[in-house]
Each structure stands twice: as structure tokens, then as C-alpha cells.
Amino acid sequence: MSIAVAIDGPAGAGKSTIARAAAKELGFIYVDTGALYRSIGLNAIRKGVDLTDAKAIEASLAGLKVELSFDAQGAQIVLLNDEDVSSFIRTPEVSMSASKVSAVPAVRAFLLDLQRNMAKTQSVIMDGRDIGTVVLPNAEVKIFLTASPEIRAKRRFDELIEKGEDVKYEDVLADVIQRDYNDSHREIAPLKPAEDSKLADTSGLTLEESIQLIINIIKENTK
Ligand code: DC
């Protein structure tokens, strides 16, 4: 029987790093659903779509093909009309665009089956904002992973600096706060813990401790 683990939480809580490591340890497939919204955000930027115009965002989906595949190491690859866009979707500009397009109901509907199908035949750890509430409401384990905005901004800032991006901490923090607001105040599938989710706050934990915490929660709840 396949097992589904839903991990939701705000931007920069370390969901992807922690979920990826836990999936590796447990032999599950790791699905990063934020990458799907990012690919739609990238497509909208490339097409010059007005990101304040929900109708224009919806129209940008016409004829669009988004697929997920995995490389030999199990790393996720996002294909946008057959192009591997994985390396173009991590910029601050795409982050903000992804947050905007993800508030459009047609975008969420467009990605729903793709996400659900991933969990049908294999054990998955899927991370996002609405996995436990909307995408996989029957997931065996639901975790709401969070940390304070300042700590999340510091982590993202360090990541971007390491990649050679020219960013200021204050701007990253403002982005985190703005995206938290967008993600939790949108009408459709807002970011909120599922009623039956376990809360995991990683503010005072190292990465290793956070990974272990998540693995323990999953093991305890799938015995
Ligand atoms: O997790 P992330 O930062 O890569 O997500 C990018 C954006 O996509 C984020 O602002 C919220 C949105 N998102 C969403 O609405 N639902 C998901 N399941 C995953 C991401």
C-alpha cells in the first residue's frame, strides 16, 4: 500500500530541503508542488502577462503542458512544454509571480490532477500550501512545518547569496512577509494547517534536527 505524507507551511520554512531528506531516508518519492506554480509563474513572465489580471493569467494556461519527471538521483525536474525549466524557477521574480498566479482558481484546478496522480501509485512526501487540506485530504500523515518570518528570511537570504544573487536581507524579509500574506489571505486554498495536521516549528532547530523531527513524526504515524 502506498503512503502519502502532506507537508504544508509558509515560504522558507525549509519544507523542500527537509521533505527531500526525509523522503530519501524513508524511500518515498519527494514531490515539490511549489515548482509547479513556479513554472506557471515563469511562463506568465515570459509571455508578459499582467500579473494583476486573473483572466490574463487564466488565458496563459491555454495549450500549456506542465509535467514532472525525476532524474537518476530522484531529483524532481519540471517540464514546461517539454523544456526543463528547473533552473529558471528559483529567482525572487519567479517567487513573486508564482505567489500571484497561485491565487487564481484556474491555475489551482489546472495543477490538481497532476498532483493527485503522483500519489496514486507510489509512496510520496508532497510539500506545498494546500496538500493536507485540498490535494491529499486523506493523506496518512499531515505536517504543518513552520518557523518565524525572520528565521525563514535569513535562510532564504543565505541561499540566494550562496547562489551569487545580489540581494538585501531587508528585501528578502519584506518578500517573505508579503508572500505569507498573499498565500494565507487568498480566497482559494489559503495556507492554513489542516485540522488533523501535526505542527512542527523549526525556528530553534538545526537542519539535521528538523529532518529527524519530521522522520519521527512520519514513522510514529504510519506504524
Ligand atoms: O514553495 P514555493 O516557495 O516554491 O511556492 C511558490 C509559490 O507557489 C508560493 O508563493 C505559494 C504557491 N504554492 C501554492 O499556492 N500551493 C502549493 N501547493 C505550493 C505552492
PDB file of C-alpha atoms and ligand atoms in Angstrom:
ATOM      1  CA  MET A   1       0.000   0.000   0.000  1.00  0.00           C
ATOM      2  CA  SER A   2       1.311   3.437  -0.824  1.00  0.00           C
ATOM      3  CA  ILE A   3       1.582   6.080   1.890  1.00  0.00           C
ATOM      4  CA  ALA A   4       1.018   9.803   1.392  1.00  0.00           C
ATOM      5  CA  VAL A   5       2.659  12.407   3.588  1.00  0.00           C
ATOM      6  CA  ALA A   6       1.484  16.014   3.177  1.00  0.00           C
ATOM      7  CA  ILE A   7       3.811  18.768   4.351  1.00  0.00           C
ATOM      8  CA  ASP A   8       2.428  22.288   4.214  1.00  0.00           C
ATOM      9  CA  GLY A   9       3.763  25.547   5.529  1.00  0.00           C
ATOM     10  CA  PRO A  10       4.871  29.075   4.630  1.00  0.00           C
ATOM     11  CA  ALA A  11       7.660  30.071   2.241  1.00  0.00           C
ATOM     12  CA  GLY A  12      11.166  29.418   3.519  1.00  0.00           C
ATOM     13  CA  ALA A  13      10.244  27.063   6.372  1.00  0.00           C
ATOM     14  CA  GLY A  14      12.715  24.577   4.904  1.00  0.00           C
ATOM     15  CA  LYS A  15       9.965  22.298   3.598  1.00  0.00           C
ATOM     16  CA  SER A  16      11.742  21.236   0.434  1.00  0.00           C
ATOM     17  CA  THR A  17      15.140  20.514   1.998  1.00  0.00           C
ATOM     18  CA  ILE A  18      13.581  18.698   4.951  1.00  0.00           C
ATOM     19  CA  ALA A  19      11.000  16.803   2.885  1.00  0.00           C
ATOM     20  CA  ARG A  20      13.610  15.756   0.307  1.00  0.00           C
ATOM     21  CA  ALA A  21      15.935  14.382   3.001  1.00  0.00           C
ATOM     22  CA  ALA A  22      13.100  12.601   4.817  1.00  0.00           C
ATOM     23  CA  ALA A  23      11.875  11.065   1.541  1.00  0.00           C
ATOM     24  CA  LYS A  24      15.360   9.768   0.774  1.00  0.00           C
ATOM     25  CA  GLU A  25      15.668   8.225   4.218  1.00  0.00           C
ATOM     26  CA  LEU A  26      12.238   6.580   4.007  1.00  0.00           C
ATOM     27  CA  GLY A  27      12.420   5.551   0.326  1.00  0.00           C
ATOM     28  CA  PHE A  28       9.491   7.765  -0.711  1.00  0.00           C
ATOM     29  CA  ILE A  29       9.213   9.962  -3.820  1.00  0.00           C
ATOM     30  CA  TYR A  30       9.505  13.665  -2.986  1.00  0.00           C
ATOM     31  CA  VAL A  31       7.128  15.990  -4.835  1.00  0.00           C
ATOM     32  CA  ASP A  32       7.739  19.749  -4.633  1.00  0.00           C
ATOM     33  CA  THR A  33       4.430  21.284  -5.725  1.00  0.00           C
ATOM     34  CA  GLY A  34       5.732  24.862  -5.417  1.00  0.00           C
ATOM     35  CA  ALA A  35       7.828  24.124  -8.513  1.00  0.00           C
ATOM     36  CA  LEU A  36       4.609  23.609 -10.483  1.00  0.00           C
ATOM     37  CA  TYR A  37       3.273  27.051  -9.510  1.00  0.00           C
ATOM     38  CA  ARG A  38       6.707  28.492 -10.220  1.00  0.00           C
ATOM     39  CA  SER A  39       6.685  27.053 -13.750  1.00  0.00           C
ATOM     40  CA  ILE A  40       3.308  28.710 -14.389  1.00  0.00           C
ATOM     41  CA  GLY A  41       4.709  31.940 -12.897  1.00  0.00           C
ATOM     42  CA  LEU A  42       7.733  31.705 -15.201  1.00  0.00           C
ATOM     43  CA  ASN A  43       5.510  31.110 -18.213  1.00  0.00           C
ATOM     44  CA  ALA A  44       3.440  34.191 -17.301  1.00  0.00           C
ATOM     45  CA  ILE A  45       6.587  36.346 -17.020  1.00  0.00           C
ATOM     46  CA  ARG A  46       7.916  35.074 -20.328  1.00  0.00           C
ATOM     47  CA  LYS A  47       4.634  35.833 -22.038  1.00  0.00           C
ATOM     48  CA  GLY A  48       4.484  39.316 -20.491  1.00  0.00           C
ATOM     49  CA  VAL A  49       1.196  38.556 -18.729  1.00  0.00           C
ATOM     50  CA  ASP A  50      -0.177  41.268 -16.399  1.00  0.00           C
ATOM     51  CA  LEU A  51       0.079  39.526 -13.012  1.00  0.00           C
ATOM     52  CA  THR A  52      -2.729  41.614 -11.554  1.00  0.00           C
ATOM     53  CA  ASP A  53      -5.120  40.312 -14.216  1.00  0.00           C
ATOM     54  CA  ALA A  54      -6.606  36.925 -13.230  1.00  0.00           C
ATOM     55  CA  LYS A  55      -8.267  36.498 -16.630  1.00  0.00           C
ATOM     56  CA  ALA A  56      -4.960  37.055 -18.423  1.00  0.00           C
ATOM     57  CA  ILE A  57      -3.270  34.532 -16.103  1.00  0.00           C
ATOM     58  CA  GLU A  58      -6.012  32.025 -16.839  1.00  0.00           C
ATOM     59  CA  ALA A  59      -5.632  32.639 -20.584  1.00  0.00           C
ATOM     60  CA  SER A  60      -1.886  31.947 -20.279  1.00  0.00           C
ATOM     61  CA  LEU A  61      -2.729  28.318 -19.438  1.00  0.00           C
ATOM     62  CA  ALA A  62      -4.189  27.623 -22.883  1.00  0.00           C
ATOM     63  CA  GLY A  63      -2.189  24.928 -24.626  1.00  0.00           C
ATOM     64  CA  LEU A  64       0.298  24.811 -21.742  1.00  0.00           C
ATOM     65  CA  LYS A  65       1.786  21.472 -20.738  1.00  0.00           C
ATOM     66  CA  VAL A  66       3.344  21.043 -17.287  1.00  0.00           C
ATOM     67  CA  GLU A  67       4.894  17.712 -16.320  1.00  0.00           C
ATOM     68  CA  LEU A  68       7.068  16.321 -13.559  1.00  0.00           C
ATOM     69  CA  SER A  69       9.830  13.838 -14.017  1.00  0.00           C
ATOM     70  CA  PHE A  70      12.712  12.596 -11.880  1.00  0.00           C
ATOM     71  CA  ASP A  71      16.396  12.192 -12.663  1.00  0.00           C
ATOM     72  CA  ALA A  72      18.513   9.167 -11.747  1.00  0.00           C
ATOM     73  CA  GLN A  73      19.156  10.620  -8.253  1.00  0.00           C
ATOM     74  CA  GLY A  74      15.435  11.104  -7.685  1.00  0.00           C
ATOM     75  CA  ALA A  75      15.644  14.897  -8.090  1.00  0.00           C
ATOM     76  CA  GLN A  76      12.483  16.432  -9.492  1.00  0.00           C
ATOM     77  CA  ILE A  77      12.519  18.002 -12.959  1.00  0.00           C
ATOM     78  CA  VAL A  78       9.747  20.366 -14.083  1.00  0.00           C
ATOM     79  CA  LEU A  79       8.927  20.367 -17.769  1.00  0.00           C
ATOM     80  CA  LEU A  80       7.135  23.323 -19.298  1.00  0.00           C
ATOM     81  CA  ASN A  81       6.069  22.396 -22.816  1.00  0.00           C
ATOM     82  CA  ASP A  82       8.834  19.757 -22.796  1.00  0.00           C
ATOM     83  CA  GLU A  83      11.518  22.264 -21.714  1.00  0.00           C
ATOM     84  CA  ASP A  84      13.336  21.549 -18.438  1.00  0.00           C
ATOM     85  CA  VAL A  85      12.808  24.840 -16.576  1.00  0.00           C
ATOM     86  CA  SER A  86      14.051  23.610 -13.177  1.00  0.00           C
ATOM     87  CA  SER A  87      16.992  26.026 -13.135  1.00  0.00           C
ATOM     88  CA  PHE A  88      14.926  29.113 -14.063  1.00  0.00           C
ATOM     89  CA  ILE A  89      12.260  28.961 -11.376  1.00  0.00           C
ATOM     90  CA  ARG A  90      14.185  29.877  -8.208  1.00  0.00           C
ATOM     91  CA  THR A  91      14.652  33.636  -8.704  1.00  0.00           C
ATOM     92  CA  PRO A  92      12.873  36.183  -6.454  1.00  0.00           C
ATOM     93  CA  GLU A  93      10.980  37.424  -9.543  1.00  0.00           C
ATOM     94  CA  VAL A  94       9.560  33.962 -10.230  1.00  0.00           C
ATOM     95  CA  SER A  95       8.779  33.502  -6.498  1.00  0.00           C
ATOM     96  CA  MET A  96       6.581  36.578  -6.537  1.00  0.00           C
ATOM     97  CA  SER A  97       4.975  35.627  -9.849  1.00  0.00           C
ATOM     98  CA  ALA A  98       4.253  32.106  -8.526  1.00  0.00           C
ATOM     99  CA  SER A  99       2.575  33.604  -5.473  1.00  0.00           C
ATOM    100  CA  LYS A 100       0.351  35.764  -7.723  1.00  0.00           C
ATOM    101  CA  VAL A 101      -0.627  33.034 -10.212  1.00  0.00           C
ATOM    102  CA  SER A 102      -1.292  30.559  -7.396  1.00  0.00           C
ATOM    103  CA  ALA A 103      -4.195  32.743  -6.215  1.00  0.00           C
ATOM    104  CA  VAL A 104      -6.039  32.176  -9.499  1.00  0.00           C
ATOM    105  CA  PRO A 105      -8.564  29.303  -9.214  1.00  0.00           C
ATOM    106  CA  ALA A 106      -7.988  28.142 -12.807  1.00  0.00           C
ATOM    107  CA  VAL A 107      -4.280  27.690 -12.058  1.00  0.00           C
ATOM    108  CA  ARG A 108      -5.010  25.568  -8.985  1.00  0.00           C
ATOM    109  CA  ALA A 109      -7.524  23.461 -10.909  1.00  0.00           C
ATOM    110  CA  PHE A 110      -5.035  23.064 -13.762  1.00  0.00           C
ATOM    111  CA  LEU A 111      -2.449  21.509 -11.396  1.00  0.00           C
ATOM    112  CA  LEU A 112      -4.745  19.422  -9.189  1.00  0.00           C
ATOM    113  CA  ASP A 113      -4.893  16.124 -11.107  1.00  0.00           C
ATOM    114  CA  LEU A 114      -1.191  16.150 -11.839  1.00  0.00           C
ATOM    115  CA  GLN A 115      -0.501  16.370  -8.087  1.00  0.00           C
ATOM    116  CA  ARG A 116      -3.088  13.758  -7.111  1.00  0.00           C
ATOM    117  CA  ASN A 117      -1.882  11.307  -9.733  1.00  0.00           C
ATOM    118  CA  MET A 118       1.637  11.432  -8.299  1.00  0.00           C
ATOM    119  CA  ALA A 119       0.332   9.942  -5.036  1.00  0.00           C
ATOM    120  CA  LYS A 120      -1.827   7.214  -6.572  1.00  0.00           C
ATOM    121  CA  THR A 121       0.751   4.537  -7.280  1.00  0.00           C
ATOM    122  CA  GLN A 122       3.726   5.351  -5.065  1.00  0.00           C
ATOM    123  CA  SER A 123       4.540   6.494  -1.544  1.00  0.00           C
ATOM    124  CA  VAL A 124       5.127  10.232  -1.594  1.00  0.00           C
ATOM    125  CA  ILE A 125       6.088  13.135   0.580  1.00  0.00           C
ATOM    126  CA  MET A 126       4.434  16.089  -1.093  1.00  0.00           C
ATOM    127  CA  ASP A 127       5.069  19.642   0.017  1.00  0.00           C
ATOM    128  CA  GLY A 128       3.121  22.807  -0.679  1.00  0.00           C
ATOM    129  CA  ARG A 129       0.478  25.015   0.896  1.00  0.00           C
ATOM    130  CA  ASP A 130      -2.764  23.048   0.496  1.00  0.00           C
ATOM    131  CA  ILE A 131      -1.621  19.438   0.259  1.00  0.00           C
ATOM    132  CA  GLY A 132      -3.230  18.283   3.526  1.00  0.00           C
ATOM    133  CA  THR A 133      -6.319  20.468   3.084  1.00  0.00           C
ATOM    134  CA  VAL A 134      -7.126  20.143  -0.650  1.00  0.00           C
ATOM    135  CA  VAL A 135      -4.799  17.992  -2.754  1.00  0.00           C
ATOM    136  CA  LEU A 136      -4.465  14.931  -0.496  1.00  0.00           C
ATOM    137  CA  PRO A 137      -7.126  15.325   2.228  1.00  0.00           C
ATOM    138  CA  ASN A 138      -6.802  11.603   3.013  1.00  0.00           C
ATOM    139  CA  ALA A 139      -3.021  11.647   3.445  1.00  0.00           C
ATOM    140  CA  GLU A 140      -1.868   9.244   6.177  1.00  0.00           C
ATOM    141  CA  VAL A 141       0.346  11.923   7.721  1.00  0.00           C
ATOM    142  CA  LYS A 142      -0.121  15.692   7.619  1.00  0.00           C
ATOM    143  CA  ILE A 143       2.533  18.055   8.903  1.00  0.00           C
ATOM    144  CA  PHE A 144       2.408  21.847   9.121  1.00  0.00           C
ATOM    145  CA  LEU A 145       6.028  22.954   9.048  1.00  0.00           C
ATOM    146  CA  THR A 146       6.839  26.498  10.056  1.00  0.00           C
ATOM    147  CA  ALA A 147       9.434  28.885  11.531  1.00  0.00           C
ATOM    148  CA  SER A 148       9.447  32.612  12.367  1.00  0.00           C
ATOM    149  CA  PRO A 149       9.480  35.060   9.387  1.00  0.00           C
ATOM    150  CA  GLU A 150      12.930  36.400  10.400  1.00  0.00           C
ATOM    151  CA  ILE A 151      14.480  32.949  10.512  1.00  0.00           C
ATOM    152  CA  ARG A 152      12.875  31.971   7.207  1.00  0.00           C
ATOM    153  CA  ALA A 153      14.097  35.196   5.572  1.00  0.00           C
ATOM    154  CA  LYS A 154      17.635  34.623   6.905  1.00  0.00           C
ATOM    155  CA  ARG A 155      17.680  31.082   5.487  1.00  0.00           C
ATOM    156  CA  ARG A 156      16.443  32.224   2.075  1.00  0.00           C
ATOM    157  CA  PHE A 157      18.887  35.172   2.099  1.00  0.00           C
ATOM    158  CA  ASP A 158      21.834  32.822   2.784  1.00  0.00           C
ATOM    159  CA  GLU A 159      20.662  30.517  -0.026  1.00  0.00           C
ATOM    160  CA  LEU A 160      20.414  33.359  -2.555  1.00  0.00           C
ATOM    161  CA  ILE A 161      23.800  34.836  -1.555  1.00  0.00           C
ATOM    162  CA  GLU A 162      25.371  31.416  -1.942  1.00  0.00           C
ATOM    163  CA  LYS A 163      23.946  31.270  -5.468  1.00  0.00           C
ATOM    164  CA  GLY A 164      25.608  34.604  -6.187  1.00  0.00           C
ATOM    165  CA  GLU A 165      22.385  36.657  -6.257  1.00  0.00           C
ATOM    166  CA  ASP A 166      22.709  40.327  -5.260  1.00  0.00           C
ATOM    167  CA  VAL A 167      20.021  40.701  -2.557  1.00  0.00           C
ATOM    168  CA  LYS A 168      19.469  42.568   0.729  1.00  0.00           C
ATOM    169  CA  TYR A 169      18.196  40.827   3.865  1.00  0.00           C
ATOM    170  CA  GLU A 170      15.535  43.522   4.391  1.00  0.00           C
ATOM    171  CA  ASP A 171      14.165  42.897   0.882  1.00  0.00           C
ATOM    172  CA  VAL A 172      14.076  39.137   1.408  1.00  0.00           C
ATOM    173  CA  LEU A 173      12.251  39.620   4.735  1.00  0.00           C
ATOM    174  CA  ALA A 174       9.746  42.001   3.107  1.00  0.00           C
ATOM    175  CA  ASP A 175       9.197  39.385   0.345  1.00  0.00           C
ATOM    176  CA  VAL A 176       8.640  36.614   2.900  1.00  0.00           C
ATOM    177  CA  ILE A 177       6.090  38.727   4.798  1.00  0.00           C
ATOM    178  CA  GLN A 178       4.335  39.754   1.573  1.00  0.00           C
ATOM    179  CA  ARG A 179       4.175  36.158   0.297  1.00  0.00           C
ATOM    180  CA  ASP A 180       2.903  34.901   3.685  1.00  0.00           C
ATOM    181  CA  TYR A 181       0.161  37.481   3.451  1.00  0.00           C
ATOM    182  CA  ASN A 182      -0.710  36.583  -0.179  1.00  0.00           C
ATOM    183  CA  ASP A 183      -0.639  32.853   0.498  1.00  0.00           C
ATOM    184  CA  SER A 184      -2.758  32.959   3.649  1.00  0.00           C
ATOM    185  CA  HIS A 185      -5.268  35.613   2.572  1.00  0.00           C
ATOM    186  CA  ARG A 186      -6.222  34.373  -0.879  1.00  0.00           C
ATOM    187  CA  GLU A 187      -9.773  33.174  -1.251  1.00  0.00           C
ATOM    188  CA  ILE A 188      -8.944  29.827  -2.739  1.00  0.00           C
ATOM    189  CA  ALA A 189      -6.971  27.163  -0.860  1.00  0.00           C
ATOM    190  CA  PRO A 190      -5.349  29.618   1.581  1.00  0.00           C
ATOM    191  CA  LEU A 191      -2.330  28.487   3.545  1.00  0.00           C
ATOM    192  CA  LYS A 192      -3.612  27.076   6.824  1.00  0.00           C
ATOM    193  CA  PRO A 193      -2.921  23.956   8.864  1.00  0.00           C
ATOM    194  CA  ALA A 194      -5.249  21.018   8.189  1.00  0.00           C
ATOM    195  CA  GLU A 195      -7.277  20.247  11.306  1.00  0.00           C
ATOM    196  CA  ASP A 196      -5.594  16.880  11.650  1.00  0.00           C
ATOM    197  CA  SER A 197      -2.048  18.096  10.971  1.00  0.00           C
ATOM    198  CA  LYS A 198       0.909  17.918  13.346  1.00  0.00           C
ATOM    199  CA  LEU A 199       2.621  21.261  13.929  1.00  0.00           C
ATOM    200  CA  ALA A 200       6.424  21.281  13.506  1.00  0.00           C
ATOM    201  CA  ASP A 201       8.179  24.594  14.328  1.00  0.00           C
ATOM    202  CA  THR A 202      11.827  24.514  13.231  1.00  0.00           C
ATOM    203  CA  SER A 203      12.765  28.024  14.486  1.00  0.00           C
ATOM    204  CA  GLY A 204      15.174  26.783  17.136  1.00  0.00           C
ATOM    205  CA  LEU A 205      16.267  23.613  15.350  1.00  0.00           C
ATOM    206  CA  THR A 206      19.224  22.837  13.102  1.00  0.00           C
ATOM    207  CA  LEU A 207      18.521  21.311   9.710  1.00  0.00           C
ATOM    208  CA  GLU A 208      19.525  17.865  10.965  1.00  0.00           C
ATOM    209  CA  GLU A 209      17.206  18.168  13.974  1.00  0.00           C
ATOM    210  CA  SER A 210      14.358  19.342  11.741  1.00  0.00           C
ATOM    211  CA  ILE A 211      14.804  16.379   9.384  1.00  0.00           C
ATOM    212  CA  GLN A 212      14.857  13.974  12.316  1.00  0.00           C
ATOM    213  CA  LEU A 213      11.715  15.567  13.782  1.00  0.00           C
ATOM    214  CA  ILE A 214       9.832  15.049  10.504  1.00  0.00           C
ATOM    215  CA  ILE A 215      11.062  11.468  10.081  1.00  0.00           C
ATOM    216  CA  ASN A 216       9.957  10.702  13.652  1.00  0.00           C
ATOM    217  CA  ILE A 217       6.507  12.186  13.071  1.00  0.00           C
ATOM    218  CA  ILE A 218       6.092  10.134   9.873  1.00  0.00           C
ATOM    219  CA  LYS A 219       7.287   6.897  11.496  1.00  0.00           C
ATOM    220  CA  GLU A 220       5.079   7.364  14.547  1.00  0.00           C
ATOM    221  CA  ASN A 221       2.028   7.968  12.403  1.00  0.00           C
ATOM    222  CA  THR A 222       2.480   5.123   9.925  1.00  0.00           C
ATOM    223  CA  LYS A 223       3.185   2.310  12.397  1.00  0.00           C
TER     224      LYS A 223
HETATM  225  O1   DC B   1       7.031  26.536  -2.018  1.00  0.00           O
HETATM  226  P1   DC B   1       7.396  27.593  -3.029  1.00  0.00           P
HETATM  227  O2   DC B   1       8.021  28.818  -2.437  1.00  0.00           O
HETATM  228  O3   DC B   1       8.244  27.032  -4.134  1.00  0.00           O
HETATM  229  O4   DC B   1       5.989  28.047  -3.686  1.00  0.00           O
HETATM  230  C1   DC B   1       5.900  29.043  -4.670  1.00  0.00           C
HETATM  231  C2   DC B   1       4.527  29.706  -4.603  1.00  0.00           C
HETATM  232  O5   DC B   1       3.536  28.770  -5.034  1.00  0.00           O
HETATM  233  C3   DC B   1       4.096  30.176  -3.225  1.00  0.00           C
HETATM  234  O6   DC B   1       4.023  31.584  -3.144  1.00  0.00           O
HETATM  235  C4   DC B   1       2.713  29.632  -2.999  1.00  0.00           C
HETATM  236  C5   DC B   1       2.414  28.789  -4.174  1.00  0.00           C
HETATM  237  N1   DC B   1       2.040  27.419  -3.820  1.00  0.00           N
HETATM  238  C6   DC B   1       0.716  27.152  -3.617  1.00  0.00           C
HETATM  239  O7   DC B   1      -0.102  28.064  -3.666  1.00  0.00           O
HETATM  240  N2   DC B   1       0.312  25.887  -3.368  1.00  0.00           N
HETATM  241  C7   DC B   1       1.197  24.882  -3.289  1.00  0.00           C
HETATM  242  N3   DC B   1       0.770  23.650  -3.054  1.00  0.00           N
HETATM  243  C8   DC B   1       2.582  25.148  -3.473  1.00  0.00           C
HETATM  244  C9   DC B   1       2.974  26.436  -3.727  1.00  0.00           C
END
